[in-house]
């Protein structure tokens, strides 16, 4: 039997650590404490002032420094170490660790507050290895990857084995992203830095025990102690890597289905979008691009010339229209595929114990699996991507990357399938990301995948939630999944809008899902072809409602791209749970039915059929204004809001700035030369700020390369006067633009006395019916503007 490793967290009521572990000696050097005990050694490393890494090395074993999840972090702090007769203390301005010598015990603090402690520490029992911790019995728990269980996941035992669940609804115990991460409502995180399969038990026995179980690997974990949720996310993504900013076109609308059978279907679909004047930026080709049948063709990796006779021209013609082409790929090479013999000859397949290609049957046929962990497999696979990228393909969809079927007896070099199963998708994304950096260094990759691991975001992975059922339960579960994954670093988790699995036509469900999609990271309707995913193929009323949602998505591009930039810089999720702003409010710790979209917006999707009204909680951190009607809602209260069929409830934070742009057919024509800047005046919000990020939408690391603009908006407001300052920060390699602003100030209930720009009186228009003030002005490059609105004498 393979060894099992347990990381167990117990209640603070338990105080004794392993009575057989005897402290022997220690050495402190370079922010690392090397600690000898009777049955092995600890290495406790201070990564920065908020992060500590602890490893246990049993006697007879050596320390394994290799991590798939984390990146090198330059320490920004020199920790202090002291030793007394009874204890060893490690101090930073944030995290603190006390090691009691007898009985031996390791305790973690956020400054002076205890957050976590080892109980027995490492122990070995029969075929298992354990590390246990004490856990507060009041805290809510989050993490473990992508699942639908309820926002507070305490009480569940979670299998750590990436696997698809076809057609799931409002509950899914196991999905495609299993990540060994625990987050606590006490604002700390534990990341178990180990790849092999296993389990996370989140107190399923109701005895205040949390168990991490794995078949083998590192006995290493990191503890992050934070002062806020934003601080926690920033430190976690410092540890595991920030998400690169995707190409701007990725924030537009996708045309996608399972699937387009012919070149003619592709061109006719895009022509229909243009005819209906529904914005679209990309089209995704599912598996029919390389074969007419679903089964028997995986691994061809060539266009089926019978149905796609001139793919180069198709891709080129689409590009001329501003449409990007995205191709699906899978990591399987069937024995019936065109590439099978080449794959065998070049030894790019995972093997059996004798070194021969491991073949097995699954839904699509008899297959081998590309071994992306071996240099020859990685190179062979990348050359396929390189070829089609040179042809003009703009993005990639990696499907079945759990891998969907991955027999335990299969080998990747010296490692078994179970040892690397959960990092297959992770390393697949790494392969594509690194290939772009080498061969296409001036192009941002688009990497859509349904399986990954801790840190996959740093490779630019765009995760989606798998083959969700076309049901109201399926829609409802997407909020929790996206919010949880954002908390775990994967800020672009999104769903097949409209739902994927099922033959039912439900126009109300489709519209509500797309309306939600406006305020989630990627807008990508996708479905099995029995029911059209594209709005151009829906009945007229549904099509018009979908078009309205898509148009709003495009008008929101400036705001959405800016919060994507914030994610890139700080790791802050685009979608954020209510607990981010009210961490002490027990009523929001388990809620996912509402969320923040960036800093400015509160979104409450409609997830029930025929719903006429919805109870909405307005967070206590600000007053809120209806995005559509400007109706004011006081902070900290719950109201029943009447629903409309043409939009879901969305509210704007008092004092927020919301930049919007003109509608375009696709992002090729995107510009910020004409900005509609909305400011939501509230005299109870005396100061506020916002910003707008802009670059060319294509250059990797544009901000770091100085190819960017960052416009800053600041407001000071009283009952008598509003002062708004607009300034511009420009990278050294960015050409500034002259702009035209339409400033719309909301909640102006009486005609102002006067409006000035830089002290000079200007014309403004007050709309009495809407309580809005509109000011039009030009913004010249390299200058700032101060707009002052005198409300009363």
mmCIF file of N, CA and C in Angstrom, residues 44-161:
data_model
loop_
_atom_site.group_PDB
_atom_site.id
_atom_site.type_symbol
_atom_site.label_atom_id
_atom_site.label_comp_id
_atom_site.label_asym_id
_atom_site.label_seq_id
_atom_site.Cartn_x
_atom_site.Cartn_y
_atom_site.Cartn_z
ATOM 1 N N UNK A 44 11.931 25.978 8.924
ATOM 2 C CA UNK A 44 10.917 27.024 8.948
ATOM 3 C C UNK A 44 11.530 28.269 8.317
ATOM 4 N N UNK A 45 10.989 28.653 7.187
ATOM 5 C CA UNK A 45 11.549 29.745 6.398
ATOM 6 C C UNK A 45 10.590 30.916 6.350
ATOM 7 N N UNK A 46 11.090 32.105 6.629
ATOM 8 C CA UNK A 46 10.285 33.317 6.504
ATOM 9 C C UNK A 46 10.405 33.815 5.070
ATOM 10 N N UNK A 47 9.309 33.791 4.333
ATOM 11 C CA UNK A 47 9.322 34.203 2.928
ATOM 12 C C UNK A 47 9.174 35.709 2.802
ATOM 13 N N UNK A 48 8.232 36.272 3.548
ATOM 14 C CA UNK A 48 8.133 37.728 3.702
ATOM 15 C C UNK A 48 7.454 38.010 5.034
ATOM 16 N N UNK A 49 7.054 39.224 5.264
ATOM 17 C CA UNK A 49 6.530 39.557 6.587
ATOM 18 C C UNK A 49 5.152 38.972 6.855
ATOM 19 N N UNK A 50 4.538 38.318 5.835
ATOM 20 C CA UNK A 50 3.220 37.713 6.022
ATOM 21 C C UNK A 50 3.208 36.207 5.764
ATOM 22 N N UNK A 51 4.303 35.672 5.232
ATOM 23 C CA UNK A 51 4.304 34.274 4.788
ATOM 24 C C UNK A 51 5.452 33.501 5.438
ATOM 25 N N UNK A 52 5.114 32.340 5.995
ATOM 26 C CA UNK A 52 6.124 31.418 6.528
ATOM 27 C C UNK A 52 5.928 30.052 5.897
ATOM 28 N N UNK A 53 7.027 29.377 5.614
ATOM 29 C CA UNK A 53 6.977 28.031 5.049
ATOM 30 C C UNK A 53 7.604 27.050 6.035
ATOM 31 N N UNK A 54 6.882 25.973 6.302
ATOM 32 C CA UNK A 54 7.353 24.953 7.229
ATOM 33 C C UNK A 54 7.431 23.606 6.527
ATOM 34 N N UNK A 55 8.556 22.947 6.665
ATOM 35 C CA UNK A 55 8.743 21.599 6.114
ATOM 36 C C UNK A 55 9.225 20.670 7.222
ATOM 37 N N UNK A 56 8.724 19.443 7.182
ATOM 38 C CA UNK A 56 9.250 18.420 8.085
ATOM 39 C C UNK A 56 9.960 17.367 7.250
ATOM 40 N N UNK A 57 11.156 16.975 7.701
ATOM 41 C CA UNK A 57 11.954 15.961 7.010
ATOM 42 C C UNK A 57 12.185 14.812 7.982
ATOM 43 N N UNK A 58 11.474 13.692 7.825
ATOM 44 C CA UNK A 58 11.660 12.560 8.749
ATOM 45 C C UNK A 58 13.079 12.004 8.655
ATOM 46 N N UNK A 59 13.502 11.364 9.697
ATOM 47 C CA UNK A 59 14.822 10.730 9.703
ATOM 48 C C UNK A 59 14.925 9.757 8.530
ATOM 49 N N UNK A 60 16.058 9.795 7.858
ATOM 50 C CA UNK A 60 16.269 8.906 6.731
ATOM 51 C C UNK A 60 15.822 9.488 5.405
ATOM 52 N N UNK A 61 15.152 10.650 5.421
ATOM 53 C CA UNK A 61 14.723 11.296 4.193
ATOM 54 C C UNK A 61 15.480 12.608 4.025
ATOM 55 N N UNK A 62 15.493 13.113 2.790
ATOM 56 C CA UNK A 62 16.136 14.394 2.508
ATOM 57 C C UNK A 62 15.071 15.395 2.076
ATOM 58 N N UNK A 63 15.363 16.651 2.235
ATOM 59 C CA UNK A 63 14.420 17.717 1.887
ATOM 60 C C UNK A 63 14.275 17.825 0.372
ATOM 61 N N UNK A 64 13.042 17.853 -0.094
ATOM 62 C CA UNK A 64 12.735 18.040 -1.514
ATOM 63 C C UNK A 64 12.372 19.505 -1.735
ATOM 64 N N UNK A 65 13.224 20.286 -2.394
ATOM 65 C CA UNK A 65 12.964 21.717 -2.544
ATOM 66 C C UNK A 65 12.054 22.066 -3.713
ATOM 67 N N UNK A 66 11.696 21.070 -4.539
ATOM 68 C CA UNK A 66 10.983 21.360 -5.778
ATOM 69 C C UNK A 66 9.487 21.551 -5.540
ATOM 70 N N UNK A 67 8.994 22.704 -5.963
ATOM 71 C CA UNK A 67 7.569 23.015 -5.861
ATOM 72 C C UNK A 67 7.028 23.329 -7.246
ATOM 73 N N UNK A 68 5.861 22.768 -7.582
ATOM 74 C CA UNK A 68 5.179 23.117 -8.817
ATOM 75 C C UNK A 68 4.350 24.393 -8.663
ATOM 76 N N UNK A 69 4.087 24.768 -7.416
ATOM 77 C CA UNK A 69 3.106 25.818 -7.161
ATOM 78 C C UNK A 69 3.712 27.193 -6.965
ATOM 79 N N UNK A 70 4.814 27.287 -6.244
ATOM 80 C CA UNK A 70 5.289 28.603 -5.825
ATOM 81 C C UNK A 70 6.459 29.065 -6.692
ATOM 82 N N UNK A 71 6.737 30.356 -6.616
ATOM 83 C CA UNK A 71 7.840 30.957 -7.354
ATOM 84 C C UNK A 71 8.827 31.553 -6.353
ATOM 85 N N UNK A 72 10.060 31.812 -6.761
ATOM 86 C CA UNK A 72 11.009 32.458 -5.839
ATOM 87 C C UNK A 72 10.505 33.835 -5.422
ATOM 88 N N UNK A 73 10.585 34.112 -4.150
ATOM 89 C CA UNK A 73 10.141 35.398 -3.605
ATOM 90 C C UNK A 73 11.313 36.037 -2.882
ATOM 91 N N UNK A 74 11.628 37.252 -3.274
ATOM 92 C CA UNK A 74 12.680 37.994 -2.587
ATOM 93 C C UNK A 74 12.130 38.529 -1.271
ATOM 94 N N UNK A 75 12.743 38.122 -0.173
ATOM 95 C CA UNK A 75 12.244 38.523 1.138
ATOM 96 C C UNK A 75 12.385 40.030 1.329
ATOM 97 N N UNK A 76 11.306 40.646 1.787
ATOM 98 C CA UNK A 76 11.328 42.097 2.018
ATOM 99 C C UNK A 76 11.494 42.436 3.494
ATOM 100 N N UNK A 77 11.893 41.446 4.288
ATOM 101 C CA UNK A 77 11.987 41.684 5.722
ATOM 102 C C UNK A 77 13.093 40.815 6.314
ATOM 103 N N UNK A 78 13.742 41.335 7.299
ATOM 104 C CA UNK A 78 14.694 40.537 8.060
ATOM 105 C C UNK A 78 14.031 40.140 9.370
ATOM 106 N N UNK A 79 13.694 38.874 9.463
ATOM 107 C CA UNK A 79 13.002 38.400 10.651
ATOM 108 C C UNK A 79 13.943 38.391 11.856
ATOM 109 N N UNK A 80 13.345 38.508 13.025
ATOM 110 C CA UNK A 80 14.111 38.461 14.267
ATOM 111 C C UNK A 80 13.915 37.108 14.930
ATOM 112 N N UNK A 81 14.981 36.596 15.510
ATOM 113 C CA UNK A 81 14.938 35.295 16.171
ATOM 114 C C UNK A 81 15.493 35.422 17.579
ATOM 115 N N UNK A 82 14.771 34.836 18.527
ATOM 116 C CA UNK A 82 15.260 34.785 19.903
ATOM 117 C C UNK A 82 15.080 33.373 20.448
ATOM 118 N N UNK A 83 15.925 33.012 21.383
ATOM 119 C CA UNK A 83 15.830 31.702 22.019
ATOM 120 C C UNK A 83 15.889 31.879 23.527
ATOM 121 N N UNK A 84 14.978 31.201 24.207
ATOM 122 C CA UNK A 84 14.987 31.163 25.665
ATOM 123 C C UNK A 84 15.060 29.711 26.102
ATOM 124 N N UNK A 85 15.021 29.503 27.384
ATOM 125 C CA UNK A 85 15.105 28.135 27.899
ATOM 126 C C UNK A 85 13.893 27.310 27.470
ATOM 127 N N UNK A 86 12.747 27.976 27.309
ATOM 128 C CA UNK A 86 11.512 27.245 27.029
ATOM 129 C C UNK A 86 11.051 27.313 25.580
ATOM 130 N N UNK A 87 11.521 28.322 24.816
ATOM 131 C CA UNK A 87 10.923 28.521 23.499
ATOM 132 C C UNK A 87 11.883 29.183 22.527
ATOM 133 N N UNK A 88 11.545 29.046 21.263
ATOM 134 C CA UNK A 88 12.195 29.749 20.166
ATOM 135 C C UNK A 88 11.145 30.665 19.543
ATOM 136 N N UNK A 89 11.499 31.911 19.311
ATOM 137 C CA UNK A 89 10.548 32.881 18.762
ATOM 138 C C UNK A 89 11.089 33.461 17.462
ATOM 139 N N UNK A 90 10.191 33.527 16.438
ATOM 140 C CA UNK A 90 10.512 34.190 15.170
ATOM 141 C C UNK A 90 9.513 35.322 14.990
ATOM 142 N N UNK A 91 10.007 36.530 14.741
ATOM 143 C CA UNK A 91 9.144 37.706 14.638
ATOM 144 C C UNK A 91 9.321 38.389 13.279
ATOM 145 N N UNK A 92 8.248 38.816 12.686
ATOM 146 C CA UNK A 92 8.248 39.798 11.589
ATOM 147 C C UNK A 92 7.168 40.823 11.947
ATOM 148 N N UNK A 93 7.067 41.933 11.204
ATOM 149 C CA UNK A 93 5.974 42.875 11.492
ATOM 150 C C UNK A 93 4.580 42.272 11.326
ATOM 151 N N UNK A 94 4.483 41.148 10.603
ATOM 152 C CA UNK A 94 3.187 40.528 10.402
ATOM 153 C C UNK A 94 3.066 39.196 11.094
ATOM 154 N N UNK A 95 3.718 38.193 10.540
ATOM 155 C CA UNK A 95 3.582 36.846 11.094
ATOM 156 C C UNK A 95 4.604 36.619 12.209
ATOM 157 N N UNK A 96 4.181 35.811 13.181
ATOM 158 C CA UNK A 96 5.025 35.466 14.322
ATOM 159 C C UNK A 96 4.888 33.969 14.577
ATOM 160 N N UNK A 97 6.006 33.319 14.926
ATOM 161 C CA UNK A 97 5.999 31.880 15.186
ATOM 162 C C UNK A 97 6.701 31.622 16.516
ATOM 163 N N UNK A 98 6.049 30.847 17.359
ATOM 164 C CA UNK A 98 6.650 30.426 18.626
ATOM 165 C C UNK A 98 6.780 28.908 18.599
ATOM 166 N N UNK A 99 7.978 28.406 18.886
ATOM 167 C CA UNK A 99 8.219 26.969 18.982
ATOM 168 C C UNK A 99 8.497 26.649 20.443
ATOM 169 N N UNK A 100 7.564 25.994 21.079
ATOM 170 C CA UNK A 100 7.756 25.581 22.467
ATOM 171 C C UNK A 100 8.579 24.294 22.485
ATOM 172 N N UNK A 101 9.590 24.239 23.350
ATOM 173 C CA UNK A 101 10.525 23.121 23.344
ATOM 174 C C UNK A 101 9.958 21.863 23.996
ATOM 175 N N UNK A 102 9.250 22.042 25.108
ATOM 176 C CA UNK A 102 8.761 20.856 25.814
ATOM 177 C C UNK A 102 7.455 21.180 26.543
ATOM 178 N N UNK A 103 6.369 20.502 26.201
ATOM 179 C CA UNK A 103 6.261 19.596 25.062
ATOM 180 C C UNK A 103 6.369 20.373 23.753
ATOM 181 N N UNK A 104 6.881 19.713 22.730
ATOM 182 C CA UNK A 104 7.190 20.393 21.472
ATOM 183 C C UNK A 104 5.907 20.861 20.785
ATOM 184 N N UNK A 105 5.923 22.108 20.324
ATOM 185 C CA UNK A 105 4.736 22.658 19.694
ATOM 186 C C UNK A 105 5.106 23.873 18.851
ATOM 187 N N UNK A 106 4.480 24.009 17.665
ATOM 188 C CA UNK A 106 4.687 25.158 16.782
ATOM 189 C C UNK A 106 3.384 25.930 16.686
ATOM 190 N N UNK A 107 3.446 27.232 16.962
ATOM 191 C CA UNK A 107 2.257 28.081 16.997
ATOM 192 C C UNK A 107 2.474 29.270 16.069
ATOM 193 N N UNK A 108 1.437 29.592 15.272
ATOM 194 C CA UNK A 108 1.494 30.718 14.332
ATOM 195 C C UNK A 108 0.572 31.830 14.805
ATOM 196 N N UNK A 109 1.051 33.062 14.650
ATOM 197 C CA UNK A 109 0.294 34.241 15.065
ATOM 198 C C UNK A 109 0.231 35.247 13.921
ATOM 199 N N UNK A 110 -0.882 35.950 13.857
ATOM 200 C CA UNK A 110 -0.953 37.181 13.072
ATOM 201 C C UNK A 110 -0.735 38.310 14.070
ATOM 202 N N UNK A 111 0.476 38.818 14.078
ATOM 203 C CA UNK A 111 0.913 39.733 15.131
ATOM 204 C C UNK A 111 0.730 39.044 16.489
ATOM 205 N N UNK A 112 -0.204 39.490 17.310
ATOM 206 C CA UNK A 112 -0.335 38.901 18.649
ATOM 207 C C UNK A 112 -1.483 37.899 18.758
ATOM 208 N N UNK A 113 -2.236 37.705 17.653
ATOM 209 C CA UNK A 113 -3.401 36.804 17.701
ATOM 210 C C UNK A 113 -3.035 35.428 17.153
ATOM 211 N N UNK A 114 -3.266 34.406 17.947
ATOM 212 C CA UNK A 114 -2.972 33.044 17.497
ATOM 213 C C UNK A 114 -3.954 32.657 16.393
ATOM 214 N N UNK A 115 -3.417 32.128 15.298
ATOM 215 C CA UNK A 115 -4.278 31.731 14.186
ATOM 216 C C UNK A 115 -4.241 30.235 13.934
ATOM 217 N N UNK A 116 -3.135 29.578 14.255
ATOM 218 C CA UNK A 116 -2.977 28.183 13.884
ATOM 219 C C UNK A 116 -1.808 27.603 14.667
ATOM 220 N N UNK A 117 -1.879 26.326 15.000
ATOM 221 C CA UNK A 117 -0.737 25.680 15.644
ATOM 222 C C UNK A 117 -0.721 24.201 15.331
ATOM 223 N N UNK A 118 0.495 23.678 15.215
ATOM 224 C CA UNK A 118 0.613 22.232 15.090
ATOM 225 C C UNK A 118 0.220 21.595 16.417
ATOM 226 N N UNK A 119 -0.388 20.432 16.311
ATOM 227 C CA UNK A 119 -0.741 19.686 17.524
ATOM 228 C C UNK A 119 0.267 18.575 17.745
ATOM 229 N N UNK A 120 0.118 17.457 17.070
ATOM 230 C CA UNK A 120 1.096 16.388 17.156
ATOM 231 C C UNK A 120 2.250 16.591 16.191
ATOM 232 N N UNK A 121 2.104 17.513 15.264
ATOM 233 C CA UNK A 121 3.128 17.652 14.249
ATOM 234 C C UNK A 121 3.202 16.397 13.409
ATOM 235 N N UNK A 122 4.376 16.094 12.901
ATOM 236 C CA UNK A 122 4.534 14.906 12.070
ATOM 237 C C UNK A 122 4.531 13.644 12.921
ATOM 238 N N UNK A 123 3.701 12.690 12.520
ATOM 239 C CA UNK A 123 3.731 11.355 13.129
ATOM 240 C C UNK A 123 3.547 10.316 12.034
ATOM 241 N N UNK A 124 4.034 9.114 12.287
ATOM 242 C CA UNK A 124 3.919 8.022 11.331
ATOM 243 C C UNK A 124 3.172 6.878 11.996
ATOM 244 N N UNK A 125 2.059 6.485 11.372
ATOM 245 C CA UNK A 125 1.241 5.415 11.940
ATOM 246 C C UNK A 125 0.929 4.405 10.848
ATOM 247 N N UNK A 126 1.475 3.225 10.978
ATOM 248 C CA UNK A 126 1.269 2.170 9.987
ATOM 249 C C UNK A 126 1.616 2.698 8.595
ATOM 250 N N UNK A 127 0.647 2.810 7.741
ATOM 251 C CA UNK A 127 0.890 3.238 6.362
ATOM 252 C C UNK A 127 0.603 4.715 6.160
ATOM 253 N N UNK A 128 0.415 5.440 7.190
ATOM 254 C CA UNK A 128 0.070 6.856 7.056
ATOM 255 C C UNK A 128 1.098 7.749 7.715
ATOM 256 N N UNK A 129 1.146 8.971 7.228
ATOM 257 C CA UNK A 129 1.950 10.018 7.843
ATOM 258 C C UNK A 129 1.029 11.202 8.112
ATOM 259 N N UNK A 130 1.190 11.801 9.237
ATOM 260 C CA UNK A 130 0.267 12.854 9.641
ATOM 261 C C UNK A 130 1.016 14.099 10.104
ATOM 262 N N UNK A 131 0.438 15.234 9.843
ATOM 263 C CA UNK A 131 0.821 16.476 10.507
ATOM 264 C C UNK A 131 -0.483 17.122 10.956
ATOM 265 N N UNK A 132 -0.640 17.345 12.241
ATOM 266 C CA UNK A 132 -1.907 17.893 12.711
ATOM 267 C C UNK A 132 -1.752 19.281 13.308
ATOM 268 N N UNK A 133 -2.840 20.026 13.215
ATOM 269 C CA UNK A 133 -2.890 21.415 13.655
ATOM 270 C C UNK A 133 -4.121 21.627 14.531
ATOM 271 N N UNK A 134 -4.073 22.664 15.303
ATOM 272 C CA UNK A 134 -5.243 23.094 16.057
ATOM 273 C C UNK A 134 -6.015 24.129 15.237
ATOM 274 N N UNK A 135 -7.335 24.018 15.242
ATOM 275 C CA UNK A 135 -8.213 24.867 14.443
ATOM 276 C C UNK A 135 -9.309 25.450 15.317
ATOM 277 N N UNK A 136 -9.564 26.724 15.186
ATOM 278 C CA UNK A 136 -10.644 27.379 15.907
ATOM 279 C C UNK A 136 -11.983 26.791 15.465
ATOM 280 N N UNK A 137 -12.820 26.420 16.411
ATOM 281 C CA UNK A 137 -14.083 25.779 16.032
ATOM 282 C C UNK A 137 -15.149 26.749 15.550
ATOM 283 N N UNK A 138 -14.850 28.032 15.481
ATOM 284 C CA UNK A 138 -15.845 29.007 15.012
ATOM 285 C C UNK A 138 -15.606 29.455 13.577
ATOM 286 N N UNK A 139 -14.465 29.149 12.995
ATOM 287 C CA UNK A 139 -14.130 29.754 11.703
ATOM 288 C C UNK A 139 -14.783 29.036 10.527
ATOM 289 N N UNK A 140 -15.144 29.828 9.531
ATOM 290 C CA UNK A 140 -15.611 29.282 8.260
ATOM 291 C C UNK A 140 -14.396 28.932 7.417
ATOM 292 N N UNK A 141 -14.558 27.939 6.550
ATOM 293 C CA UNK A 141 -13.442 27.465 5.731
ATOM 294 C C UNK A 141 -13.802 27.534 4.254
ATOM 295 N N UNK A 142 -12.817 27.917 3.450
ATOM 296 C CA UNK A 142 -12.981 28.039 2.012
ATOM 297 C C UNK A 142 -11.800 27.336 1.346
ATOM 298 N N UNK A 143 -11.898 27.098 0.032
ATOM 299 C CA UNK A 143 -10.771 26.552 -0.709
ATOM 300 C C UNK A 143 -11.013 25.149 -1.206
ATOM 301 N N UNK A 144 -9.926 24.457 -1.518
ATOM 302 C CA UNK A 144 -10.023 23.113 -2.070
ATOM 303 C C UNK A 144 -10.302 23.078 -3.553
ATOM 304 N N UNK A 145 -10.247 24.245 -4.215
ATOM 305 C CA UNK A 145 -10.439 24.289 -5.656
ATOM 306 C C UNK A 145 -11.861 24.583 -6.070
ATOM 307 N N UNK A 146 -12.240 24.050 -7.235
ATOM 308 C CA UNK A 146 -13.538 24.330 -7.850
ATOM 309 C C UNK A 146 -14.543 23.254 -7.476
ATOM 310 N N UNK A 147 -15.589 23.667 -6.761
ATOM 311 C CA UNK A 147 -16.655 22.758 -6.336
ATOM 312 C C UNK A 147 -17.911 23.572 -6.083
ATOM 313 N N UNK A 148 -19.040 22.896 -6.005
ATOM 314 C CA UNK A 148 -20.288 23.544 -5.621
ATOM 315 C C UNK A 148 -20.812 22.836 -4.380
ATOM 316 N N UNK A 149 -20.569 23.447 -3.227
ATOM 317 C CA UNK A 149 -20.878 22.814 -1.943
ATOM 318 C C UNK A 149 -21.571 23.763 -0.977
ATOM 319 N N UNK A 150 -21.652 25.030 -1.323
ATOM 320 C CA UNK A 150 -21.975 26.073 -0.373
ATOM 321 C C UNK A 150 -20.697 26.845 -0.103
ATOM 322 N N UNK A 151 -20.830 28.147 0.102
ATOM 323 C CA UNK A 151 -19.651 28.997 0.186
ATOM 324 C C UNK A 151 -18.749 28.592 1.353
ATOM 325 N N UNK A 152 -19.328 28.347 2.515
ATOM 326 C CA UNK A 152 -18.558 27.842 3.649
ATOM 327 C C UNK A 152 -18.467 26.329 3.501
ATOM 328 N N UNK A 153 -17.283 25.843 3.217
ATOM 329 C CA UNK A 153 -17.117 24.432 2.872
ATOM 330 C C UNK A 153 -16.803 23.543 4.066
ATOM 331 N N UNK A 154 -16.867 24.108 5.245
ATOM 332 C CA UNK A 154 -16.632 23.310 6.443
ATOM 333 C C UNK A 154 -17.678 22.202 6.531
ATOM 334 N N UNK A 155 -17.231 21.009 6.907
ATOM 335 C CA UNK A 155 -18.131 19.862 7.027
ATOM 336 C C UNK A 155 -18.051 18.905 5.858
ATOM 337 N N UNK A 156 -17.243 19.226 4.843
ATOM 338 C CA UNK A 156 -17.115 18.365 3.672
ATOM 339 C C UNK A 156 -15.755 17.693 3.622
ATOM 340 N N UNK A 157 -15.741 16.497 3.064
ATOM 341 C CA UNK A 157 -14.486 15.809 2.763
ATOM 342 C C UNK A 157 -14.271 15.887 1.262
ATOM 343 N N UNK A 158 -13.176 16.487 0.854
ATOM 344 C CA UNK A 158 -12.954 16.821 -0.536
ATOM 345 C C UNK A 158 -11.882 15.933 -1.145
ATOM 346 N N UNK A 159 -12.232 15.252 -2.196
ATOM 347 C CA UNK A 159 -11.253 14.459 -2.920
ATOM 348 C C UNK A 159 -10.379 15.389 -3.750
ATOM 349 N N UNK A 160 -9.078 15.162 -3.717
ATOM 350 C CA UNK A 160 -8.133 15.940 -4.514
ATOM 351 C C UNK A 160 -7.733 15.105 -5.721
ATOM 352 N N UNK A 161 -8.594 15.112 -6.722
ATOM 353 C CA UNK A 161 -8.349 14.366 -7.951
ATOM 354 C C UNK A 161 -9.135 15.049 -9.056
#
